[in-house]
Every structure is written in structure tokens, then in C-alpha cells.
XYZ file of C-alpha atoms in Angstrom:
403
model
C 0.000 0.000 0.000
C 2.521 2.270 0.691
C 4.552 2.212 -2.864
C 1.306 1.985 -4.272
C 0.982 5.679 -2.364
C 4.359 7.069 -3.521
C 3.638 6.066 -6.895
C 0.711 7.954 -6.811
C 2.407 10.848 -5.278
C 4.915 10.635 -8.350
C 2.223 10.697 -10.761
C 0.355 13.487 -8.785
C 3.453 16.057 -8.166
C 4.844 14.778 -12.351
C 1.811 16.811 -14.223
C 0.658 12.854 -15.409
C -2.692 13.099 -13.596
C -6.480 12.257 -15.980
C -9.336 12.235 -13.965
C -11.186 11.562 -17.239
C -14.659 10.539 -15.078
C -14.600 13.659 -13.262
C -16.441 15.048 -17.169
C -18.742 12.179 -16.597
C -20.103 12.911 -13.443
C -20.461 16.708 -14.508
C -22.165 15.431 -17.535
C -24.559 13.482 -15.441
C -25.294 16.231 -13.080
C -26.005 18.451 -15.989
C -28.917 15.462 -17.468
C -29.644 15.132 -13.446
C -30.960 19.046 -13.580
C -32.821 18.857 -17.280
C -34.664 16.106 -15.608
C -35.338 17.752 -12.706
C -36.888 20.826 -14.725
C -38.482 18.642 -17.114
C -40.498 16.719 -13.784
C -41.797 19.841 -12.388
C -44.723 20.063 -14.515
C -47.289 21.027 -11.881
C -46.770 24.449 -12.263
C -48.003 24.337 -15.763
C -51.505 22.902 -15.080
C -50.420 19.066 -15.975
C -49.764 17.861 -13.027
C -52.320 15.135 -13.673
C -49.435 13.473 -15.455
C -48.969 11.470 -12.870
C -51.893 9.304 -13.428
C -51.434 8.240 -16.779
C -47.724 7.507 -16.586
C -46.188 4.403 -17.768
C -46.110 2.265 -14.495
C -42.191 1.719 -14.179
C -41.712 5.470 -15.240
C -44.321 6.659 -12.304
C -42.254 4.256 -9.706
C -38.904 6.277 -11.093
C -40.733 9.391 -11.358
C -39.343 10.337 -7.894
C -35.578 9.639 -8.259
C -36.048 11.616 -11.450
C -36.632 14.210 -9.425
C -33.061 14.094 -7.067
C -31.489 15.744 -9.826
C -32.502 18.802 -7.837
C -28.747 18.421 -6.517
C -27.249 17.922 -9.681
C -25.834 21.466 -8.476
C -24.733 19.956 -5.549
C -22.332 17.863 -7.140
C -21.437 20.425 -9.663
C -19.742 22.302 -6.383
C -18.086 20.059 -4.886
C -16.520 18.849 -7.968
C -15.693 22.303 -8.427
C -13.987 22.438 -4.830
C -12.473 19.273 -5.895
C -10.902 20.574 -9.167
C -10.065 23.931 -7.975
C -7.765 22.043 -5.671
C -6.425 19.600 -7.574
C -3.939 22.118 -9.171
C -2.844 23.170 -5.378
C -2.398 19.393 -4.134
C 0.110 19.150 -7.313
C 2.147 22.146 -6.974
C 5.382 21.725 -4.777
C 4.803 24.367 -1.984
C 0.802 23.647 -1.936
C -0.255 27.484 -3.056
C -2.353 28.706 -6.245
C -0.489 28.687 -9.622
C 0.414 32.071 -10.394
C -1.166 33.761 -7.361
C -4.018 34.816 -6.378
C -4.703 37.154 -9.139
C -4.146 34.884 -11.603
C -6.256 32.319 -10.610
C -9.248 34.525 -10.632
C -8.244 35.710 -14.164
C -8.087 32.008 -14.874
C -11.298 31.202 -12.952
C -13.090 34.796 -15.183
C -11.843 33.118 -19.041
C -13.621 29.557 -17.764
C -16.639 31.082 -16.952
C -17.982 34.809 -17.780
C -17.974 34.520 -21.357
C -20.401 32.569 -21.808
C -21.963 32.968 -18.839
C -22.540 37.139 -20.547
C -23.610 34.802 -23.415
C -26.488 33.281 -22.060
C -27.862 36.431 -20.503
C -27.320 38.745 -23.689
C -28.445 35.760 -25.883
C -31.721 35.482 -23.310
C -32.584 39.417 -23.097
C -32.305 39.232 -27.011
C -34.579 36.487 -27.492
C -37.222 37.729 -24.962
C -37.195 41.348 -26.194
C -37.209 40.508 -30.158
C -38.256 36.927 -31.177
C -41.017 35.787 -28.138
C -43.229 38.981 -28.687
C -43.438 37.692 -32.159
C -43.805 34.297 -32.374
C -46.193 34.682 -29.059
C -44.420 32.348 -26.697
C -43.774 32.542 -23.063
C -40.342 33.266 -21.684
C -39.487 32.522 -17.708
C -40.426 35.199 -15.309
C -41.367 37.793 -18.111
C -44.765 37.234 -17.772
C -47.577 36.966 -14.848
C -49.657 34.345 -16.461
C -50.759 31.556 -18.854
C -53.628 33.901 -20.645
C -53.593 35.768 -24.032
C -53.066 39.018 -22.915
C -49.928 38.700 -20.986
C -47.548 42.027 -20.769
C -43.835 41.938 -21.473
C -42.040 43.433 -18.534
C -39.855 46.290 -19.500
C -36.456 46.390 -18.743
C -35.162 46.508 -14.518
C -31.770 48.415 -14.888
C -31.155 46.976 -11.683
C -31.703 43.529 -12.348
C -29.198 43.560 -15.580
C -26.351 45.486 -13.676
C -27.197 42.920 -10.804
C -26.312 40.476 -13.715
C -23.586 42.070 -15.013
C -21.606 41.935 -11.840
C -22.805 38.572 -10.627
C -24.624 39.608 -7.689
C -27.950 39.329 -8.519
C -28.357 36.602 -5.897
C -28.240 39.008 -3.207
C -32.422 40.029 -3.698
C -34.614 37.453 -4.418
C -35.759 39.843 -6.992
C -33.155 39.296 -9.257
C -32.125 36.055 -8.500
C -34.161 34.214 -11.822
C -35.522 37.497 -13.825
C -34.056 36.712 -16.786
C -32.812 32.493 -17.054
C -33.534 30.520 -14.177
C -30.377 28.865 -14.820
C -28.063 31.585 -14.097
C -28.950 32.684 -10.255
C -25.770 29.772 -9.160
C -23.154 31.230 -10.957
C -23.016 34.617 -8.717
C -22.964 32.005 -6.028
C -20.156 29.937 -7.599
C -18.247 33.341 -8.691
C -18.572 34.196 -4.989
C -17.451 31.181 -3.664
C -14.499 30.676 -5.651
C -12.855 33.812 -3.727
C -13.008 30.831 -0.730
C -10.605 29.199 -1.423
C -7.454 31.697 -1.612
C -9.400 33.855 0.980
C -10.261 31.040 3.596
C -9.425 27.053 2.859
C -5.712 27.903 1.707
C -4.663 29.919 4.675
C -6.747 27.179 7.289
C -4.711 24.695 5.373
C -1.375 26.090 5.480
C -2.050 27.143 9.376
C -3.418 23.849 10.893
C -2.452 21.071 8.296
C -5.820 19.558 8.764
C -9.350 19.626 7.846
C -10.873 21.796 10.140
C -11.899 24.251 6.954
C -14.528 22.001 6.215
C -16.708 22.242 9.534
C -16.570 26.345 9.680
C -17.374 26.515 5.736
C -20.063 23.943 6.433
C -20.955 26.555 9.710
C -20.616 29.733 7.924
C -22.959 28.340 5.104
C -25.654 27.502 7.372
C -25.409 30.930 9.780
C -27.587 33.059 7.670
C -30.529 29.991 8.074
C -31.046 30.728 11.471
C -29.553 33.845 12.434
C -31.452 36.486 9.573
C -35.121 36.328 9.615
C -37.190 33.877 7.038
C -37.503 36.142 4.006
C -34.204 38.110 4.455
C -31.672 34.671 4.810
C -30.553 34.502 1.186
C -31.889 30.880 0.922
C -32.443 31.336 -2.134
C -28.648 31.636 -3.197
C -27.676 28.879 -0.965
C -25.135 29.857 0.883
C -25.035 25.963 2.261
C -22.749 25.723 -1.104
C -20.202 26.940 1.201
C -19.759 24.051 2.728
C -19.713 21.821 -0.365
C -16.875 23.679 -2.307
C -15.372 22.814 0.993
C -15.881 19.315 0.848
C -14.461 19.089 -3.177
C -11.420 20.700 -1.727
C -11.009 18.175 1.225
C -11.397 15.788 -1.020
C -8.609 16.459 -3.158
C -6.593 16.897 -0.201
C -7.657 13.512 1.316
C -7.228 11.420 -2.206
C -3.350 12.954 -2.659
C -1.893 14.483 -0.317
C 0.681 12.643 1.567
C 0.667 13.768 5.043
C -0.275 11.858 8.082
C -3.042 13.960 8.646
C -4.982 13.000 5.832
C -2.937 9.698 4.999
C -4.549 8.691 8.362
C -8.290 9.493 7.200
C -7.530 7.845 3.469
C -6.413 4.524 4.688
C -8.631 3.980 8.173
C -11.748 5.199 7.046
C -13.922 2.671 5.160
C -15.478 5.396 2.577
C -17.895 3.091 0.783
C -19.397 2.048 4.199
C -19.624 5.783 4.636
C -21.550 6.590 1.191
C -23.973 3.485 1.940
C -25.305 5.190 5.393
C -25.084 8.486 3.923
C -27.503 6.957 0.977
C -29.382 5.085 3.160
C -29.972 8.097 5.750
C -30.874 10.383 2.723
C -33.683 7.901 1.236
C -35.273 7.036 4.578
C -35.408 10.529 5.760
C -36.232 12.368 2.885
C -38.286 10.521 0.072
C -39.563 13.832 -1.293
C -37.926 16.031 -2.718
C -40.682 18.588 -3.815
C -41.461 21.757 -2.112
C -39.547 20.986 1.313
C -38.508 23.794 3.654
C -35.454 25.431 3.051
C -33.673 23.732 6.218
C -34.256 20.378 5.006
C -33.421 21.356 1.157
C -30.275 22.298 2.783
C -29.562 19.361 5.175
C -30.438 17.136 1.495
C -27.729 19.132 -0.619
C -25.023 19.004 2.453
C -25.632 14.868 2.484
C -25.542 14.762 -1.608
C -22.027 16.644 -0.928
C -20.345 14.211 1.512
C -21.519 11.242 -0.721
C -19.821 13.074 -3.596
C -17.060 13.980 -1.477
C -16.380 10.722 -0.580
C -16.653 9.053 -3.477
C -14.509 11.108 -5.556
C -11.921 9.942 -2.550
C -13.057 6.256 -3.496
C -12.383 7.159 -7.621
C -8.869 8.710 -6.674
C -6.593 5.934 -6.548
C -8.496 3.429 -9.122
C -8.372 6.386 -11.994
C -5.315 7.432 -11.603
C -3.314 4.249 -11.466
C -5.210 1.679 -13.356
C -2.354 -0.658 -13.031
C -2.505 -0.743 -9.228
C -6.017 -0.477 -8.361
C -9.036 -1.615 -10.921
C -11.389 0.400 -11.594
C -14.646 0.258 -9.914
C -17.853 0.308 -12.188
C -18.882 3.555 -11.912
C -15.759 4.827 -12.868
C -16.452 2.976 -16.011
C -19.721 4.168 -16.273
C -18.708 7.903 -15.980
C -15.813 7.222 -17.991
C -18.150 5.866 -21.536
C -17.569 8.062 -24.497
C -21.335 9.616 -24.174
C -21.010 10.574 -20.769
C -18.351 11.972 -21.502
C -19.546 13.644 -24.344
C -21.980 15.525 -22.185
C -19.571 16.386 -19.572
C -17.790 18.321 -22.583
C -20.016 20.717 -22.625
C -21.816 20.492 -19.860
C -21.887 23.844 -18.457
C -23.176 25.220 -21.827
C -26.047 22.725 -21.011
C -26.881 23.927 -17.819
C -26.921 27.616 -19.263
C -28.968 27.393 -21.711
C -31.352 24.590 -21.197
C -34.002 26.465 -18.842
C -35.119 29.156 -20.915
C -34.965 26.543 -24.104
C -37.244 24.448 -21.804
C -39.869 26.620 -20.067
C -40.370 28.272 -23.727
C -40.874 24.328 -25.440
C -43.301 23.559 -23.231
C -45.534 26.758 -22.817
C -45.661 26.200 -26.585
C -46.657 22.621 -25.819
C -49.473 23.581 -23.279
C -50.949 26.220 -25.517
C -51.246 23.701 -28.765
C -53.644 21.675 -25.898
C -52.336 18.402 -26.322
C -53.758 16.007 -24.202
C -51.408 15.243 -21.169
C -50.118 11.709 -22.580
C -49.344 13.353 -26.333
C -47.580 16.667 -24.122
C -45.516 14.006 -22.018
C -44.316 12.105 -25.266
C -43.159 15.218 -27.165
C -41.272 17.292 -24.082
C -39.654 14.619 -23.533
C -38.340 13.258 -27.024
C -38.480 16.569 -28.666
C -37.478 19.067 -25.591
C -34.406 17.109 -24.520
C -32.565 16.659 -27.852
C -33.589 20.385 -28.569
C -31.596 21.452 -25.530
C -28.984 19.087 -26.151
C -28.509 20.374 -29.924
C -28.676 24.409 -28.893
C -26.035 23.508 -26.011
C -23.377 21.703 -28.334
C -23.775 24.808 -30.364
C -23.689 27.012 -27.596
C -20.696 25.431 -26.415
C -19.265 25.867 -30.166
C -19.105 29.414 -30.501
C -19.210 30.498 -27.063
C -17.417 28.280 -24.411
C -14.606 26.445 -26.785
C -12.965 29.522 -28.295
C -11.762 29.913 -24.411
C -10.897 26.430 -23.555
C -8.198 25.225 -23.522
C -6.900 21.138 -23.310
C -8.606 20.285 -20.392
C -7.195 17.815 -18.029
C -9.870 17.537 -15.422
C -7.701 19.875 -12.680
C -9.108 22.914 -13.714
């Protein structure tokens, strides 16, 4: 066990590490929230979907429906990634500063973040009031005499400078999809500002309980209404687990060494999964606390199975890898993970527009069912890969899964 460690120490410090799966998993957390969207039909009027449902999909209707933490996963794998790059440098600090990693963090992200919100104003303002569609939170109601709601200066600045999850007001105004990136942009300043320096100071893990703490403060210390649930601040915490999780997988030090070889991890995920499916069955319209508590558990199974992926990914010829690595590792998956983010951009306003069309051609509920699914999902699939085309390749570059 131990050479098998210093080999993987070699390959970790020598620039040699793929985590090729770590695309999978993004690409199934970016399906995981499509299907999540595309479940939460009540709000239309067709709830009554339910009853007419194919009887295997109605008994997986409700695990459908955990892709409500697809985001979840997407932060702590962005924890995870962030500080992969750290756990592989010699002196354990951000390549190029601080500076530069936000510069680097800025390039991954804003442009087509600014993308999807020009490309969304655009398509509200000039092609819906023409072709006499609905776009998400433009209008007040499913009638013919809806009004388009003029432009909130505030609301686009809010966007413009990724804080428009500060008032609940702005948080979805203009794509639904784009309220977690202020939080992500936000929590990226974390790591240099918080984890690094705990790190560097204690040589332990202790990070990971006050981001987990800070995360849940505003829950019961502001007033319901005024907490900022609905930015999640819990993500905190998560970002914090990716990042322990990094640290636990490769770093060689006996404080983590310790927790990496003692700790039976896949015992832990099976009570964590077991906990989180008694407890909470639903996952529709719980209180904000136990939405929370739900995302914090999906985090530490995430956590701790990207710890279980570390060793069997990156030395195949030690340790075989376990199915799911295989799984997350087939060329369609990882397909999807390729562009994933473009997909979860672009995929809610490309959604909620599909199927107001749907409900006002007054299909029956079977014949609606039939074509949001087979139409709706390779129609966000298609305008994501071309998305992702013109504006989230030009400012890639080789990725290798360490951000």
C-alpha cells in the first residue's frame, strides 16, 4: 500500500494526472438538472401526469426528481478541481497567485456565462413577442393578454456583476439557470481567501466544519424572508468538501494519509444513501432547512466518493477500476460532460419556452408528455453543443480535469 501511495504521489506532483470521469459525473449532473426541470410540470396545469404515466416510469418518477442536486455535485466537484492544481504544486499554493487564478477562474466562466444572458434578453425582447411564446419570469400568467415586462436596470447590472443573488428579486428574472453562478463566482474567492490559509495554518481539515458553519449561519440567524436561501449559501460548505477531497485522495501527510487509509469510505456513502432515502423521500417543495440538510448529504456522498475514484483512476495498473468509474468514464457521458456547463446555461429558458408552446397547442397530457420529452431534450442538447461551439470552446483550452 505504501509504494502503491508514492507512486501515486509521483504521478500526482509529475503533471501525469487524468481524472477523465470527473467530465462524466459533470455530464450526469447536468442530465440530473434537465430532468429535474423537465419533472416539475405542476406548475403548468399538468400535473395530472402522474396518473397516466407508464407504471415503471411513475415508480422512477421520484428519483427523477433528485437531480434537484445535480448542483450539488457540480460544487463540490468544483472544490475538488479547484484544488487539484494546489495538491500538485510543490509548496501547496495557487499557480500564479491569487490574481491569476481569478483571471483564470473569469476566461472559464464569464464569457459565456454574458452569453447566455445577452443571448436570453435578445430572445425575450425581439423573437417571443413575435412568435407569441412565453419566456421565464417575463410574464404573470398563462392567458392571451400577458404584458412583457420592461427592462429593470437593476436587475441587468445585478447580472452584469454577478450579484444578482443578493435580492430574491433578481435572483431568476431573466434564465432561471443563471442565479448559481453569482454564487459559484462568490465562492471561488473561498478558497485563496479562507481554505488555503486554514490549510497552510493547521495542516488539517478543520476548513470544512466552519465553511459547512458559515454556510448555514444566515438559516437561522437572519429572519425567514431576508436569509438569502435562495442563493444557498449551504454551497459553502460543499466547495469545501471538493477541496477536502482532493486533499484527502493525494496528499501525503499523516493527517490525511490517516483518514484515506482507516476510514472505510464506501461504508460511509452506503449510510449516507441510506440516511438520505429514509429521511427524505420527497424532494418537492420541502422547507429550506431540510433542502439544505439534502444538498449538504448529496455533498459528503460526492465527497467521498470522488476519494473512493482517486486511486483506481489514476493508477489503473494498481487499483481496478470500480464500475462507476467505467460508467462515468463511456464516451457519451463523456460527451456531455464536454459541454456540460453550456447545457446547464442554456437549457431552462430553451425548456420553459418548449413547453408553454406545448401547453398552448392543448395536447392532451399523454401526447404533451411524449413530445417534451423526445423533442425538448434533444432540442436542448442540440442548442447547447452549439452554444458550447461558438461560445465556451474559443476559451478552452486542453482540459485535463484539474481545472
Amino acid at each position: 500500500m505504501r509504494n502503491a501511495e508514492a507512486v501515486l504521489q509521483s504521478e500526482v506532483s509529475g503533471g501525469k494526472l487524468r481524472l477523465a470521469y470527473l467530465d462524466g459525473i459533470r455530464g450526469l449532473a447536468a442530465i440530473g438538472v434537465v430532468i429535474r426541470h423537465l419533472t416539475s410540470h405542476e406548475q403548468y396545469g399538468v400535473s395530472e401526469m402522474h396518473a397516466i404515466m407508464p407504471r415503471f416510469f411513475a415508480a422512477t418518477w421520484q428519483p427523477l426528481r433528485l437531480g434537484v442536486h445535480g448542483l450539488s455535485i457540480f460544487i463540490v466537484l468544483s472544490g475538488y478541481c479547484l484544488m487539484l492544481p494546489v495538491v500538485r504544486s510543490a509548496d501547496m499554493t495557487l499557480r500564479g497567485g491569487t490574481l491569476e487564478y481569478i483571471r483564470r477562474r473569469a476566461k472559464r466562466i464569464l464569457p459565456a456565462y454574458y452569453a447566455a444572458f445577452l443571448l436570453t434578453i435578445a430572445f425575450c425582447y425581439i423573437l417571443i413577442p413575435n412568435l407569441q411564446i412565453l419566456s421565464p419570469h417575463w410574464y404573470s400568467a398563462l392567458n392571451e393578454n400577458e404584458k412583457l415586462f420592461g427592462f429593470e436596470m437593476d436587475g441587468v447590472a445585478a447580472h452584469l456583476f454577478l450579484i444578482h443573488n443578493l435580492k430574491s428579486e433578481w435572483v431568476s428574472q431573466y434564465n432561471g439557470s443563471l442565479w448559481s453562478l453569482a454564487t459559484e463566482w462568490q465562492i471561488y474567492f473561498l478558497l485563496p481567501a479562507l481554505i488555503l490559509p486554514a490549510w497552510r495554518r493547521f495542516q488539517n481539515l478543520w476548513f470544512v466544519p466552519l465553511a459547512i458553519l458559515l454556510g448555514f449561519l444566515p438559516q437561522y440567524l437572519l429572519p425567514e424572508g431576508a436569509n438569502f436561501d435562495w442563493a444557498r449559501p449551504w454551497f459553502f460548505g460543499l466547495f469545501a468538501m471538493g477541496a477536502a477531497g482532493a486533499l484527502i485522495g493525494f496528499v501525503d501527510l499523516p493527517t490525511v494519509t490517516r483518514l484515506r487509509e482507516r476510514i472505510s469510505w464506501t461504508g460511509i456513502v452506503l449510510i449516507l444513501g441510506t440516511i438520505w432515502a429514509l429521511c427524505w423521500p420527497e424532494t418537492e417543495n420541502l422547507p429550506t432547512r431540510i433542502l439544505a440538510i439534502q444538498d449538504t448529504f448529496a455533498g459528503m456522498i460526492t465527497t467521498c466518493l470522488l476519494i473512493l475514484f482517486a486511486r483506481s483512476a489514476a493508477l489503473p495498473a494498481v487499483y481496478t477500476k470500480s464500475y462507476l468509474v467505467k460508467l462515468f468514464e463511456t464516451r457519451f457521458i463523456l460527451f456531455l460532460g464536454s459541454f456540460s456547463y453550456s447545457i446547464y446555461l442554456v437549457h431552462y429558458p430553451i425548456l420553459h419556452n418548449f413547453t408553454i408552446y406545448l401547453v398552448r397547442q392543448h395536447f392532451s397530457v399523454m401526447k404533451f408528455c411524449i413530445l417534451l420529452w423526445c423533442l425538448g431534450i434533444p432540442l436542448i442538447l442540440l442548442s447547447a453543443y452549439g452554444f458550447y461551439l461558438l461560445f465556451e470552446r474559443p476559451f478552452l483550452k486542453i482540459r485535463h480535469n484539474s481545472a
